[in-house]
Coordinates of N, CA and C in Angstrom, one line a residue:
X765 N 5.6 -34.6 -13.9 CA 5.7 -33.3 -12.8 C 6.7 -32.1 -13.6
X766 N 7.1 -32.3 -14.7 CA 8.6 -31.2 -14.7 C 9.4 -32.1 -14.7
X767 N 10.0 -33.4 -14.3 CA 11.4 -32.8 -13.8 C 11.8 -33.8 -15.1
X768 N 11.3 -33.8 -16.0 CA 12.1 -34.5 -17.4 C 14.1 -34.0 -17.2
X769 N 14.1 -33.0 -17.2 CA 15.4 -32.4 -17.8 C 16.5 -32.2 -16.7
X770 N 15.7 -32.9 -15.6 CA 16.0 -32.9 -13.8 C 16.9 -34.5 -13.7
X771 N 16.2 -35.2 -14.2 CA 16.8 -36.7 -13.8 C 16.5 -37.6 -14.8
X772 N 17.9 -37.4 -15.2 CA 18.6 -38.1 -16.3 C 19.7 -39.7 -16.9
X773 N 18.8 -39.5 -16.8 CA 20.0 -41.4 -16.9 C 20.5 -41.9 -18.1
X774 N 21.4 -42.7 -18.1 CA 23.0 -43.5 -19.4 C 22.6 -45.0 -19.2
X775 N 23.3 -45.6 -19.8 CA 23.0 -47.3 -19.9 C 24.2 -46.9 -18.8
X776 N 25.5 -46.2 -18.5 CA 26.4 -46.6 -17.0 C 25.9 -45.9 -15.6
X777 N 24.8 -45.3 -15.7 CA 24.2 -44.7 -14.4 C 24.2 -45.7 -13.5
X778 N 24.6 -45.0 -12.2 CA 24.1 -45.9 -11.0 C 22.8 -43.9 -10.1
X779 N 22.1 -45.1 -9.8 CA 21.0 -44.5 -8.8 C 21.7 -43.0 -8.0
X780 N 22.6 -43.7 -7.3 CA 23.2 -42.4 -6.6 C 24.1 -41.6 -7.7
X781 N 24.3 -41.4 -9.0 CA 24.8 -40.3 -9.2 C 23.5 -39.8 -10.1
X782 N 22.5 -40.2 -10.2 CA 21.6 -40.5 -10.6 C 20.8 -38.8 -10.3
X783 N 20.5 -38.7 -8.6 CA 19.8 -38.2 -7.9 C 21.4 -37.4 -7.6
X784 N 22.4 -37.5 -7.6 CA 23.3 -36.3 -6.9 C 23.4 -35.2 -8.1
X785 N 23.2 -35.2 -9.6 CA 23.1 -35.1 -10.8 C 21.5 -34.0 -10.7
X786 N 20.8 -34.7 -10.2 CA 19.5 -34.2 -10.2 C 19.7 -33.0 -9.3
X787 N 19.7 -33.2 -7.7 CA 20.1 -32.1 -7.0 C 20.9 -30.6 -7.9
X788 N 22.3 -31.4 -8.4 CA 22.5 -30.3 -8.6 C 22.5 -29.3 -9.6
X789 N 21.4 -30.0 -10.7 CA 20.6 -29.0 -11.6 C 18.8 -28.0 -10.9
X790 N 18.8 -28.9 -9.9 CA 17.7 -28.7 -9.2 C 17.2 -27.1 -8.7
X791 N 16.9 -26.9 -8.6 CA 15.9 -25.7 -7.3 C 15.7 -26.2 -5.6
X792 N 15.4 -25.9 -4.7 CA 15.3 -26.3 -3.7 C 14.1 -27.3 -4.0
X793 N 13.0 -26.2 -4.1 CA 11.7 -27.4 -4.4 C 11.7 -28.1 -5.3
X794 N 12.3 -28.2 -6.4 CA 13.0 -29.3 -7.3 C 13.4 -30.5 -6.9
X795 N 14.2 -30.5 -5.7 CA 15.3 -31.5 -4.6 C 13.9 -32.0 -4.0
X796 N 12.9 -31.0 -3.2 CA 12.1 -31.5 -2.6 C 11.1 -32.3 -3.3
X797 N 10.7 -31.8 -4.2 CA 9.7 -32.7 -4.8 C 10.4 -34.6 -5.5
X798 N 11.6 -34.3 -5.6 CA 12.6 -35.8 -6.2 C 12.9 -36.8 -5.0
X799 N 12.8 -36.0 -3.9 CA 12.9 -36.5 -2.5 C 11.7 -36.9 -2.7
X800 N 10.3 -36.5 -2.2 CA 9.0 -37.4 -2.5 C 8.7 -38.3 -2.8
X801 N 8.8 -38.1 -4.1 CA 9.2 -39.2 -5.7 C 9.3 -40.2 -5.1
X802 N 10.8 -40.1 -4.7 CA 12.0 -41.6 -4.2 C 10.9 -42.2 -2.7
X803 N 10.8 -41.2 -2.2 CA 9.8 -42.2 -1.1 C 8.2 -42.3 -1.6
X804 N 7.7 -42.1 -2.3 CA 6.5 -42.8 -3.0 C 6.9 -44.0 -4.2
X805 N 7.6 -43.6 -4.8 CA 8.5 -45.2 -4.9 C 8.2 -45.9 -4.5
X806 N 9.6 -45.3 -3.0 CA 9.8 -46.8 -2.1 C 8.4 -48.1 -1.6
X807 N 7.7 -46.5 -1.4 CA 6.2 -47.3 -0.3 C 5.4 -48.0 -1.9
X808 N 5.5 -47.5 -2.8 CA 5.6 -47.8 -3.7 C 5.3 -49.9 -4.3
X809 N 6.8 -49.8 -4.2 CA 7.7 -51.0 -4.6 C 7.3 -52.0 -2.8
X810 N 7.3 -51.0 -1.7 CA 7.0 -52.0 -0.7 C 5.6 -53.4 -1.2
X811 N 4.8 -51.6 -1.5 CA 3.5 -52.3 -1.1 C 3.0 -53.2 -2.0
X812 N 3.5 -53.8 -3.1 CA 4.2 -54.7 -4.3 C 4.5 -55.8 -3.3
X813 N 5.7 -55.4 -2.7 CA 6.6 -57.3 -2.7 C 5.9 -57.5 -1.0
X814 N 5.1 -56.7 -0.4 CA 4.7 -57.4 0.6 C 2.9 -57.7 0.8
X815 N 2.6 -57.0 -0.1 CA 0.8 -56.6 -0.1 C 0.5 -56.9 -1.6
X816 N 0.6 -57.6 -2.6 CA 0.6 -56.9 -4.0 C 0.3 -55.8 -4.4
X817 N 0.2 -55.1 -3.6 CA -1.0 -54.5 -3.8 C -1.0 -53.6 -5.3
X818 N -1.2 -53.0 -6.4 CA 0.1 -52.4 -7.1 C -1.0 -50.9 -7.4
X819 N 0.2 -50.0 -7.5 CA -0.2 -48.5 -7.8 C 0.2 -47.8 -9.0
X820 N -1.2 -46.9 -9.7 CA -0.7 -46.1 -11.2 C 0.5 -45.1 -10.7
X821 N 1.1 -44.6 -12.4 CA 2.0 -43.8 -11.9 C 0.6 -42.4 -11.3
X822 N 0.2 -41.8 -11.7 CA -1.0 -41.1 -10.9 C -1.1 -41.5 -9.6
X823 N -1.3 -42.5 -9.0 CA -1.5 -42.6 -7.5 C 0.2 -42.2 -7.4
X824 N 1.3 -42.1 -7.8 CA 2.4 -42.2 -7.2 C 2.8 -40.7 -7.1
X825 N 2.2 -39.8 -8.0 CA 2.2 -38.3 -8.1 C 1.5 -37.6 -7.0
X826 N 0.3 -38.4 -6.7 CA -0.3 -38.3 -5.8 C 0.0 -38.5 -4.2
X827 N 0.9 -39.7 -4.4 CA 1.3 -40.0 -2.4 C 2.3 -39.2 -2.3
X828 N 3.3 -38.7 -3.2 CA 4.1 -37.2 -3.5 C 3.5 -36.2 -3.2
X829 N 2.6 -36.0 -4.4 CA 2.3 -34.2 -3.6 C 1.2 -34.2 -2.0
X830 N 0.4 -35.5 -1.9 CA 0.0 -35.4 -0.3 C 1.2 -35.7 0.7
X831 N 2.2 -36.1 0.9 CA 2.9 -36.4 1.7 C 3.8 -34.7 1.6
X832 N 4.2 -34.2 0.6 CA 4.7 -32.9 0.4 C 3.7 -31.6 1.4
X833 N 2.8 -32.2 1.2 CA 1.6 -30.9 1.7 C 1.6 -31.0 3.3
X834 N 1.5 -32.7 3.5 CA 1.7 -33.3 5.1 C 2.5 -32.5 6.2
X835 N 3.7 -32.5 5.3 CA 4.8 -32.0 5.3 C 5.7 -30.5 5.9
X836 N 4.6 -30.4 4.8 CA 4.8 -27.9 4.9 C 3.8 -27.5 6.1
X837 N 2.4 -28.2 6.5 CA 1.9 -28.4 6.9 C 2.2 -28.4 8.6
X838 N 3.3 -29.2 8.9 CA 3.8 -29.9 9.5 C 5.0 -28.7 10.2
X839 N 5.5 -28.5 9.4 CA 6.5 -27.8 9.2 C 6.0 -26.2 9.3
X840 N 5.2 -25.8 9.0 CA 4.7 -24.8 9.5 C 4.5 -25.0 11.2
X841 N 3.3 -24.8 11.6 CA 3.4 -25.6 13.0 C 4.4 -25.2 14.2
X842 N 5.5 -26.0 13.5 CA 6.9 -25.9 14.2 C 7.6 -24.6 14.0
X843 N 7.5 -24.0 13.1 CA 7.7 -22.6 13.4 C 7.3 -21.6 13.9
X844 N 6.0 -21.5 13.8 CA 5.4 -21.1 14.6 C 5.8 -21.3 16.4
X845 N 5.6 -22.2 16.8 CA 6.0 -22.7 18.1 C 7.4 -22.1 18.7
X846 N 8.4 -21.9 17.4 CA 9.6 -21.6 17.5 C 9.7 -20.2 18.0
X847 N 8.8 -19.0 17.2 CA 8.5 -17.7 17.5 C 8.5 -17.1 18.7
X848 N 9.6 -16.7 19.6 CA 9.3 -15.9 20.7 C 7.9 -15.1 21.2
X849 N 7.4 -15.3 22.7 CA 6.2 -14.4 22.5 C 6.8 -12.6 22.2
X850 N 5.9 -11.9 21.4 CA 5.7 -11.0 22.3 C 4.7 -10.1 21.9
X851 N 5.1 -9.0 23.2 CA 4.1 -8.4 23.9 C 3.9 -7.2 22.1
X852 N 2.5 -7.1 22.5 CA 1.7 -5.4 21.4 C 1.1 -5.0 22.8
X853 N 0.5 -3.5 21.8 CA -0.5 -2.6 22.7 C -1.5 -2.6 21.4
X854 N -2.5 -2.5 22.1 CA -3.8 -2.5 20.8 C -4.7 -1.3 21.0
X855 N -5.0 -0.7 20.7 CA -6.3 0.1 21.0 C -7.3 0.5 20.0
X856 N -8.7 -0.1 20.5 CA -10.0 0.3 19.9 C -10.8 1.9 20.1
X857 N -10.7 2.8 18.9 CA -12.1 3.8 19.5 C -13.1 3.6 18.8
X858 N -14.3 3.9 19.3 CA -15.6 4.2 18.8 C -16.2 5.0 18.6
X859 N -16.2 5.8 17.4 CA -17.4 6.8 17.4 C -18.4 7.2 16.6
X860 N -19.4 7.8 16.7 CA -20.4 7.2 15.9 C -20.2 8.4 14.8
X861 N -21.5 8.9 13.7 CA -20.9 9.1 12.4 C -20.5 10.9 12.5
X862 N -21.2 11.1 13.1 CA -20.3 12.7 13.6 C -19.0 12.9 13.7
X863 N -18.5 11.7 14.4 CA -16.8 11.8 14.7 C -17.0 11.9 16.2
X864 N -18.0 11.9 17.3 CA -18.3 12.2 18.6 C -17.5 11.0 18.9
X865 N -16.1 11.5 20.1 CA -16.0 9.7 20.6 C -17.5 9.2 21.9
X866 N -17.2 8.0 21.8 CA -18.0 7.0 22.8 C -17.5 6.0 23.7
X867 N -17.0 5.2 22.9 CA -15.8 4.5 24.2 C -14.5 4.5 23.7
X868 N -13.8 3.6 23.8 CA -12.3 3.2 24.1 C -11.8 2.1 24.8
X869 N -11.3 1.7 24.3 CA -10.1 0.6 24.7 C -8.6 0.1 24.5
X870 N -7.9 0.0 25.6 CA -6.8 -0.6 25.7 C -5.7 -1.8 26.2
X871 N -5.2 -2.3 25.2 CA -4.7 -3.4 26.8 C -3.5 -3.9 25.6
X872 N -3.0 -4.9 26.4 CA -1.7 -5.8 25.6 C -1.6 -7.1 25.5
X873 N -1.7 -7.5 24.1 CA -2.0 -8.4 23.7 C -0.3 -9.0 23.5
X874 N 0.1 -10.2 23.9 CA 1.1 -11.3 23.8 C 1.2 -12.2 22.9
X875 N 1.0 -12.6 22.4 CA 1.3 -13.4 21.0 C 2.3 -14.4 20.6
X876 N 2.3 -15.5 20.1 CA 4.0 -15.5 19.2 C 3.2 -15.7 17.4
X877 N 3.2 -14.1 17.3 CA 3.1 -14.3 16.5 C 3.5 -13.2 14.7
X878 N 3.4 -13.1 13.7 CA 4.3 -12.7 13.2 C 2.8 -10.8 12.7
X879 N 3.5 -9.7 12.4 CA 2.7 -9.2 12.2 C 1.1 -9.1 11.5
X880 N 1.3 -9.5 10.7 CA -0.1 -10.1 10.0 C -0.8 -10.7 11.0
X881 N -0.4 -12.4 11.6 CA -0.9 -12.9 12.2 C -1.4 -11.8 13.7
X882 N -0.6 -10.8 14.4 CA -0.8 -9.6 15.2 C -2.3 -9.4 15.2
X883 N -2.5 -8.2 13.3 CA -3.2 -7.6 12.4 C -4.7 -8.3 12.8
X884 N -4.8 -9.8 13.0 CA -5.6 -10.4 13.2 C -6.7 -10.4 13.9
X885 N -4.8 -11.1 15.1 CA -6.0 -10.7 16.4 C -6.3 -9.6 16.9
X886 N -6.3 -8.8 16.7 CA -6.8 -7.1 17.3 C -8.0 -6.9 16.6
X887 N -8.2 -7.1 15.2 CA -9.4 -7.3 15.2 C -10.6 -8.2 15.5
X888 N -10.3 -9.8 15.8 CA -10.9 -10.6 16.7 C -10.9 -9.9 17.8
X889 N -10.1 -9.0 18.7 CA -10.5 -9.0 20.0 C -11.5 -7.6 20.1
X890 N -11.1 -6.5 19.2 CA -11.7 -5.6 18.5 C -13.6 -6.3 18.2
X891 N -13.1 -7.3 17.6 CA -14.8 -7.5 17.2 C -15.7 -8.4 18.7
X892 N -14.5 -9.2 19.4 CA -15.1 -9.8 20.8 C -15.6 -8.8 22.1
X893 N -14.6 -7.4 21.5 CA -15.6 -6.8 22.1 C -16.8 -5.7 22.3
X894 N -16.5 -5.7 20.9 CA -18.1 -4.6 20.8 C -19.0 -5.9 20.7
X895 N -19.2 -6.9 19.9 CA -20.4 -7.9 20.2 C -21.0 -8.0 22.1
X896 N -20.1 -7.1 22.2 CA -21.2 -7.3 23.8 C -22.1 -6.7 24.3
X897 N -21.9 -5.7 23.5 CA -22.6 -4.9 23.6 C -23.4 -3.8 22.6
X898 N -22.7 -4.1 21.4 CA -23.5 -4.0 20.0 C -23.0 -5.1 19.0
X899 N -24.6 -5.3 18.6 CA -24.8 -5.9 17.5 C -25.1 -5.6 15.6
X900 N -25.2 -4.5 16.0 CA -26.0 -3.9 14.3 C -25.5 -2.5 13.8
X901 N -25.3 -2.0 13.1 CA -24.8 -0.7 12.3 C -23.0 -0.8 12.5
X902 N -22.5 -1.3 12.6 CA -21.4 -1.4 12.9 C -20.3 -1.4 11.9
X903 N -19.2 -0.1 11.7 CA -17.6 -0.2 11.1 C -16.5 -0.6 11.9
X904 N -15.6 -1.7 11.2 CA -15.2 -1.6 11.8 C -13.4 -1.0 10.8
X905 N -13.1 -0.1 11.5 CA -11.4 0.4 10.3 C -10.3 -0.1 10.8
X906 N -9.4 -0.6 10.0 CA -7.8 -0.7 10.2 C -7.2 -1.0 8.9
X907 N -6.2 -0.4 9.3 CA -4.9 0.0 8.2 C -4.4 -1.5 7.8
X908 N -4.6 -2.4 8.1 CA -4.3 -3.9 7.4 C -5.1 -4.4 6.3
X909 N -4.5 -3.5 5.0 CA -5.2 -4.0 3.8 C -5.4 -5.3 3.4
X910 N -4.2 -6.3 3.8 CA -4.1 -7.2 3.8 C -5.2 -8.4 4.7
X911 N -5.1 -7.4 5.9 CA -6.3 -8.2 6.3 C -8.0 -8.2 5.6
X912 N -8.1 -6.8 5.6 CA -9.4 -6.5 4.9 C -9.8 -7.6 3.7
X913 N -8.7 -7.8 2.9 CA -9.0 -8.5 1.8 C -8.8 -9.6 1.7
X914 N -8.3 -10.6 2.8 CA -8.8 -11.3 3.2 C -10.1 -12.3 3.7
X915 N -10.4 -10.8 4.8 CA -12.0 -11.2 5.6 C -13.0 -11.0 4.2
X916 N -12.7 -10.4 3.1 CA -14.1 -10.1 2.4 C -13.5 -11.6 1.0
X917 N -13.1 -12.7 1.5 CA -12.4 -14.0 0.3 C -12.5 -14.5 1.0
X918 N -14.2 -15.5 0.2 CA -14.2 -16.5 0.3 C -13.5 -17.9 0.3
X919 N -11.7 -17.8 -0.1 CA -11.1 -18.6 -0.5 C -10.2 -19.0 1.6
X920 N -10.6 -20.0 2.0 CA -9.9 -20.6 3.3 C -8.6 -21.1 2.4
X921 N -7.6 -21.0 4.1 CA -6.0 -21.2 4.2 C -6.0 -22.2 5.0
X922 N -4.7 -22.7 5.1 CA -4.5 -23.6 7.2 C -3.3 -23.7 8.0
X923 N -2.9 -22.4 7.6 CA -2.1 -21.3 8.2 C -2.4 -21.0 9.2
X924 N -1.6 -20.3 10.4 CA -2.1 -19.6 11.4 C -3.3 -18.4 10.9
X925 N -2.3 -18.1 10.4 CA -3.2 -16.1 10.3 C -4.8 -17.3 9.2
X926 N -4.8 -17.7 8.8 CA -5.8 -18.3 8.4 C -7.0 -18.5 9.6
X927 N -6.3 -19.4 10.3 CA -7.1 -19.7 11.5 C -8.1 -18.6 12.2
X928 N -6.8 -17.2 12.3 CA -7.2 -16.1 13.1 C -7.9 -15.4 12.2
X929 N -8.4 -15.9 10.8 CA -9.3 -15.0 10.2 C -10.6 -15.4 10.1
X930 N -10.0 -17.2 10.1 CA -11.8 -18.1 10.6 C -12.2 -17.3 11.7
X931 N -11.9 -17.4 12.8 CA -12.7 -17.0 13.7 C -13.1 -15.7 13.9
X932 N -11.9 -14.0 13.2 CA -13.0 -13.2 13.3 C -14.3 -13.0 12.0
X933 N -14.3 -14.4 10.8 CA -15.9 -14.5 10.3 C -15.9 -15.0 10.4
X934 N -16.2 -15.9 12.0 CA -17.4 -16.2 12.8 C -17.6 -15.0 13.5
X935 N -17.3 -14.3 14.2 CA -17.7 -13.2 15.3 C -18.6 -12.7 14.1
X936 N -18.2 -12.0 13.0 CA -19.0 -11.1 12.3 C -20.2 -11.6 12.0
X937 N -20.6 -13.4 11.9 CA -22.0 -14.1 12.0 C -22.7 -13.0 12.8
X938 N -22.1 -12.4 13.9 CA -22.9 -11.9 14.9 C -23.7 -10.8 14.8
X939 N -22.9 -9.9 13.6 CA -23.7 -8.9 13.7 C -24.2 -8.8 12.4
X940 N -24.6 -7.7 12.6 CA -26.2 -7.5 11.5 C -25.4 -5.7 10.9
X941 N -25.5 -6.1 9.5 CA -25.0 -4.2 8.9 C -23.8 -4.2 9.1
X942 N -22.7 -5.1 9.5 CA -21.8 -4.5 9.7 C -20.4 -4.6 8.6
X943 N -19.8 -3.5 8.6 CA -18.7 -3.6 7.1 C -17.4 -3.6 8.0
X944 N -16.3 -4.3 7.4 CA -14.7 -4.0 8.1 C -14.1 -3.5 6.6
X945 N -13.1 -2.2 6.9 CA -13.2 -1.6 5.7 C -11.5 -0.9 6.1
X946 N -10.9 -0.6 4.6 CA -9.3 0.2 5.3 C -9.7 1.6 5.6
X947 N -8.6 1.7 6.3 CA -8.3 3.3 6.3 C -7.1 3.4 6.6
X948 N -5.8 4.4 6.2 CA -4.8 4.6 6.3 C -4.4 5.1 7.9
X949 N -3.4 4.9 7.9 CA -3.0 5.2 9.6 C -3.3 6.5 10.0
X950 N -2.8 6.9 9.2 CA -2.6 9.2 8.9 C -4.5 8.9 9.6
X951 N -5.6 8.1 10.0 CA -7.2 8.2 9.6 C -7.6 8.1 10.9
X952 N -5.9 7.2 11.9 CA -7.0 6.3 13.1 C -5.1 6.7 14.1
X953 N -5.3 8.6 13.8 CA -4.6 9.4 14.6 C -5.0 8.7 16.5
X954 N -5.9 8.5 16.6 CA -6.4 8.6 17.7 C -5.9 7.4 18.2
X955 N -6.9 6.1 17.8 CA -6.3 4.9 18.3 C -4.5 3.8 18.2
X956 N -4.2 5.0 17.6 CA -2.6 4.7 17.2 C -2.2 5.4 18.4
X957 N -2.8 6.6 19.2 CA -2.1 7.5 20.6 C -3.0 6.6 21.4
X958 N -3.7 6.0 21.6 CA -4.2 5.0 22.7 C -3.5 3.7 22.4
X959 N -3.4 3.0 21.6 CA -2.7 1.9 21.9 C -0.7 2.4 22.6
X960 N -0.6 3.0 22.2 CA 0.5 3.3 22.2 C 0.6 4.0 23.9
X961 N -0.4 4.9 24.3 CA -0.5 5.0 25.7 C -0.5 3.8 27.1
X962 N -0.8 2.7 25.9 CA -1.4 1.3 26.6 C 0.3 0.9 27.0
X963 N 1.2 0.8 26.7 CA 2.5 0.6 27.0 C 2.2 1.0 29.1
X964 N 2.0 1.7 29.5 CA 2.1 2.5 30.2 C 1.5 1.8 31.2
X965 N 0.0 0.8 30.9 CA -1.0 0.1 31.5 C -0.8 -1.2 32.0
X966 N -1.3 -1.3 33.5 CA -0.9 -2.7 34.2 C -2.0 -3.4 33.8
X967 N -3.3 -3.2 33.6 CA -4.5 -4.0 32.8 C -5.1 -3.0 31.6
X968 N -6.5 -4.0 31.0 CA -7.0 -3.4 29.7 C -7.5 -2.3 31.0
X969 N -8.0 -1.1 30.4 CA -8.4 0.4 30.0 C -9.5 0.3 29.3
X970 N -11.3 0.3 29.9 CA -12.1 1.0 28.7 C -12.9 2.3 29.6
X971 N -13.1 3.1 28.5 CA -13.6 4.4 28.4 C -15.0 4.6 27.5
X972 N -16.0 4.5 28.6 CA -17.6 4.6 28.2 C -18.0 5.6 27.7
X973 N -18.7 6.3 26.7 CA -19.7 6.7 26.4 C -21.2 6.5 26.2
X974 N -22.0 7.4 26.2 CA -23.2 6.9 25.5 C -23.6 6.4 23.5
X975 N -24.3 5.8 23.4 CA -24.3 4.9 22.3 C -25.4 4.9 21.1
X976 N -25.0 5.7 19.7 CA -26.3 6.1 19.4 C -26.6 5.0 18.9
X977 N -27.3 5.6 16.9 CA -28.1 3.7 16.4 C -26.4 3.9 15.1
X978 N -25.5 4.1 15.0 CA -24.6 3.7 14.4 C -23.1 4.2 15.3
X979 N -22.5 3.6 14.7 CA -20.8 3.6 15.1 C -20.1 3.0 14.2
X980 N -18.5 3.3 14.5 CA -17.5 2.9 14.0 C -16.3 2.6 15.1
X981 N -15.4 2.3 15.0 CA -15.1 1.6 15.3 C -13.1 1.4 15.1
X982 N -12.5 2.4 15.0 CA -11.1 2.2 14.7 C -9.9 1.7 15.6
X983 N -9.3 0.6 14.7 CA -8.3 0.0 15.0 C -6.6 0.6 15.6
X984 N -6.0 -0.1 16.3 CA -4.3 -0.1 15.9 C -3.7 -0.6 17.0
X985 N -2.3 -1.0 16.4 CA -1.7 -1.8 17.0 C -0.2 -1.7 17.0
X986 N 0.5 -1.7 18.4 CA 1.9 -1.5 18.2 C 2.6 -2.3 18.9
X987 N 3.7 -2.4 18.1 CA 5.0 -3.3 19.0 C 5.6 -2.8 20.1
X988 N 5.9 -4.1 21.8 CA 6.4 -3.2 22.8 C 7.8 -3.7 22.4

């Protein structure tokens, strides 16, 4: 486990003294792992005492790692529920390949999210909106580079952000010839202004023009 130089003992050592010394010399991450190993050893001892069930050292390590992973997921969910609701406004502008205006939408979104999670919510809303009237030859532009990179990655995580990304990937499956690309904030001024204008809107607002063969949807998000 890489903790040999942290957990040290001699003939006069007590369990309490060993653990106190280990915690003093270890990082926060190492202290957490030591605690998980102690819990796993205690479980191993009880399994042998009451059920005569043996467990290898690899089993002790595996149980400790699994317990730590479960604890982190539970802590992550707990942290999310403590985040206060934040009202954000979002703007989506759709244009053709020549840059001519086609459609636009502005609305407010209230969610318990960090900035990158709010960006994923924004993309999810845009995909759902466009999917209702267009499913081919679409480009979605956003200034959230991390979100674009994750959307193009096959990796899957367990965080709330990863769950939102998975929702976006499922929505993308409804489209044909679709791209999600990164664009600098200066390139989506119209969507940015639209998102700011959404502050004063009571209900979502949508503006519609004709739809050509090819569309580009540019997104922007503002915190209120």
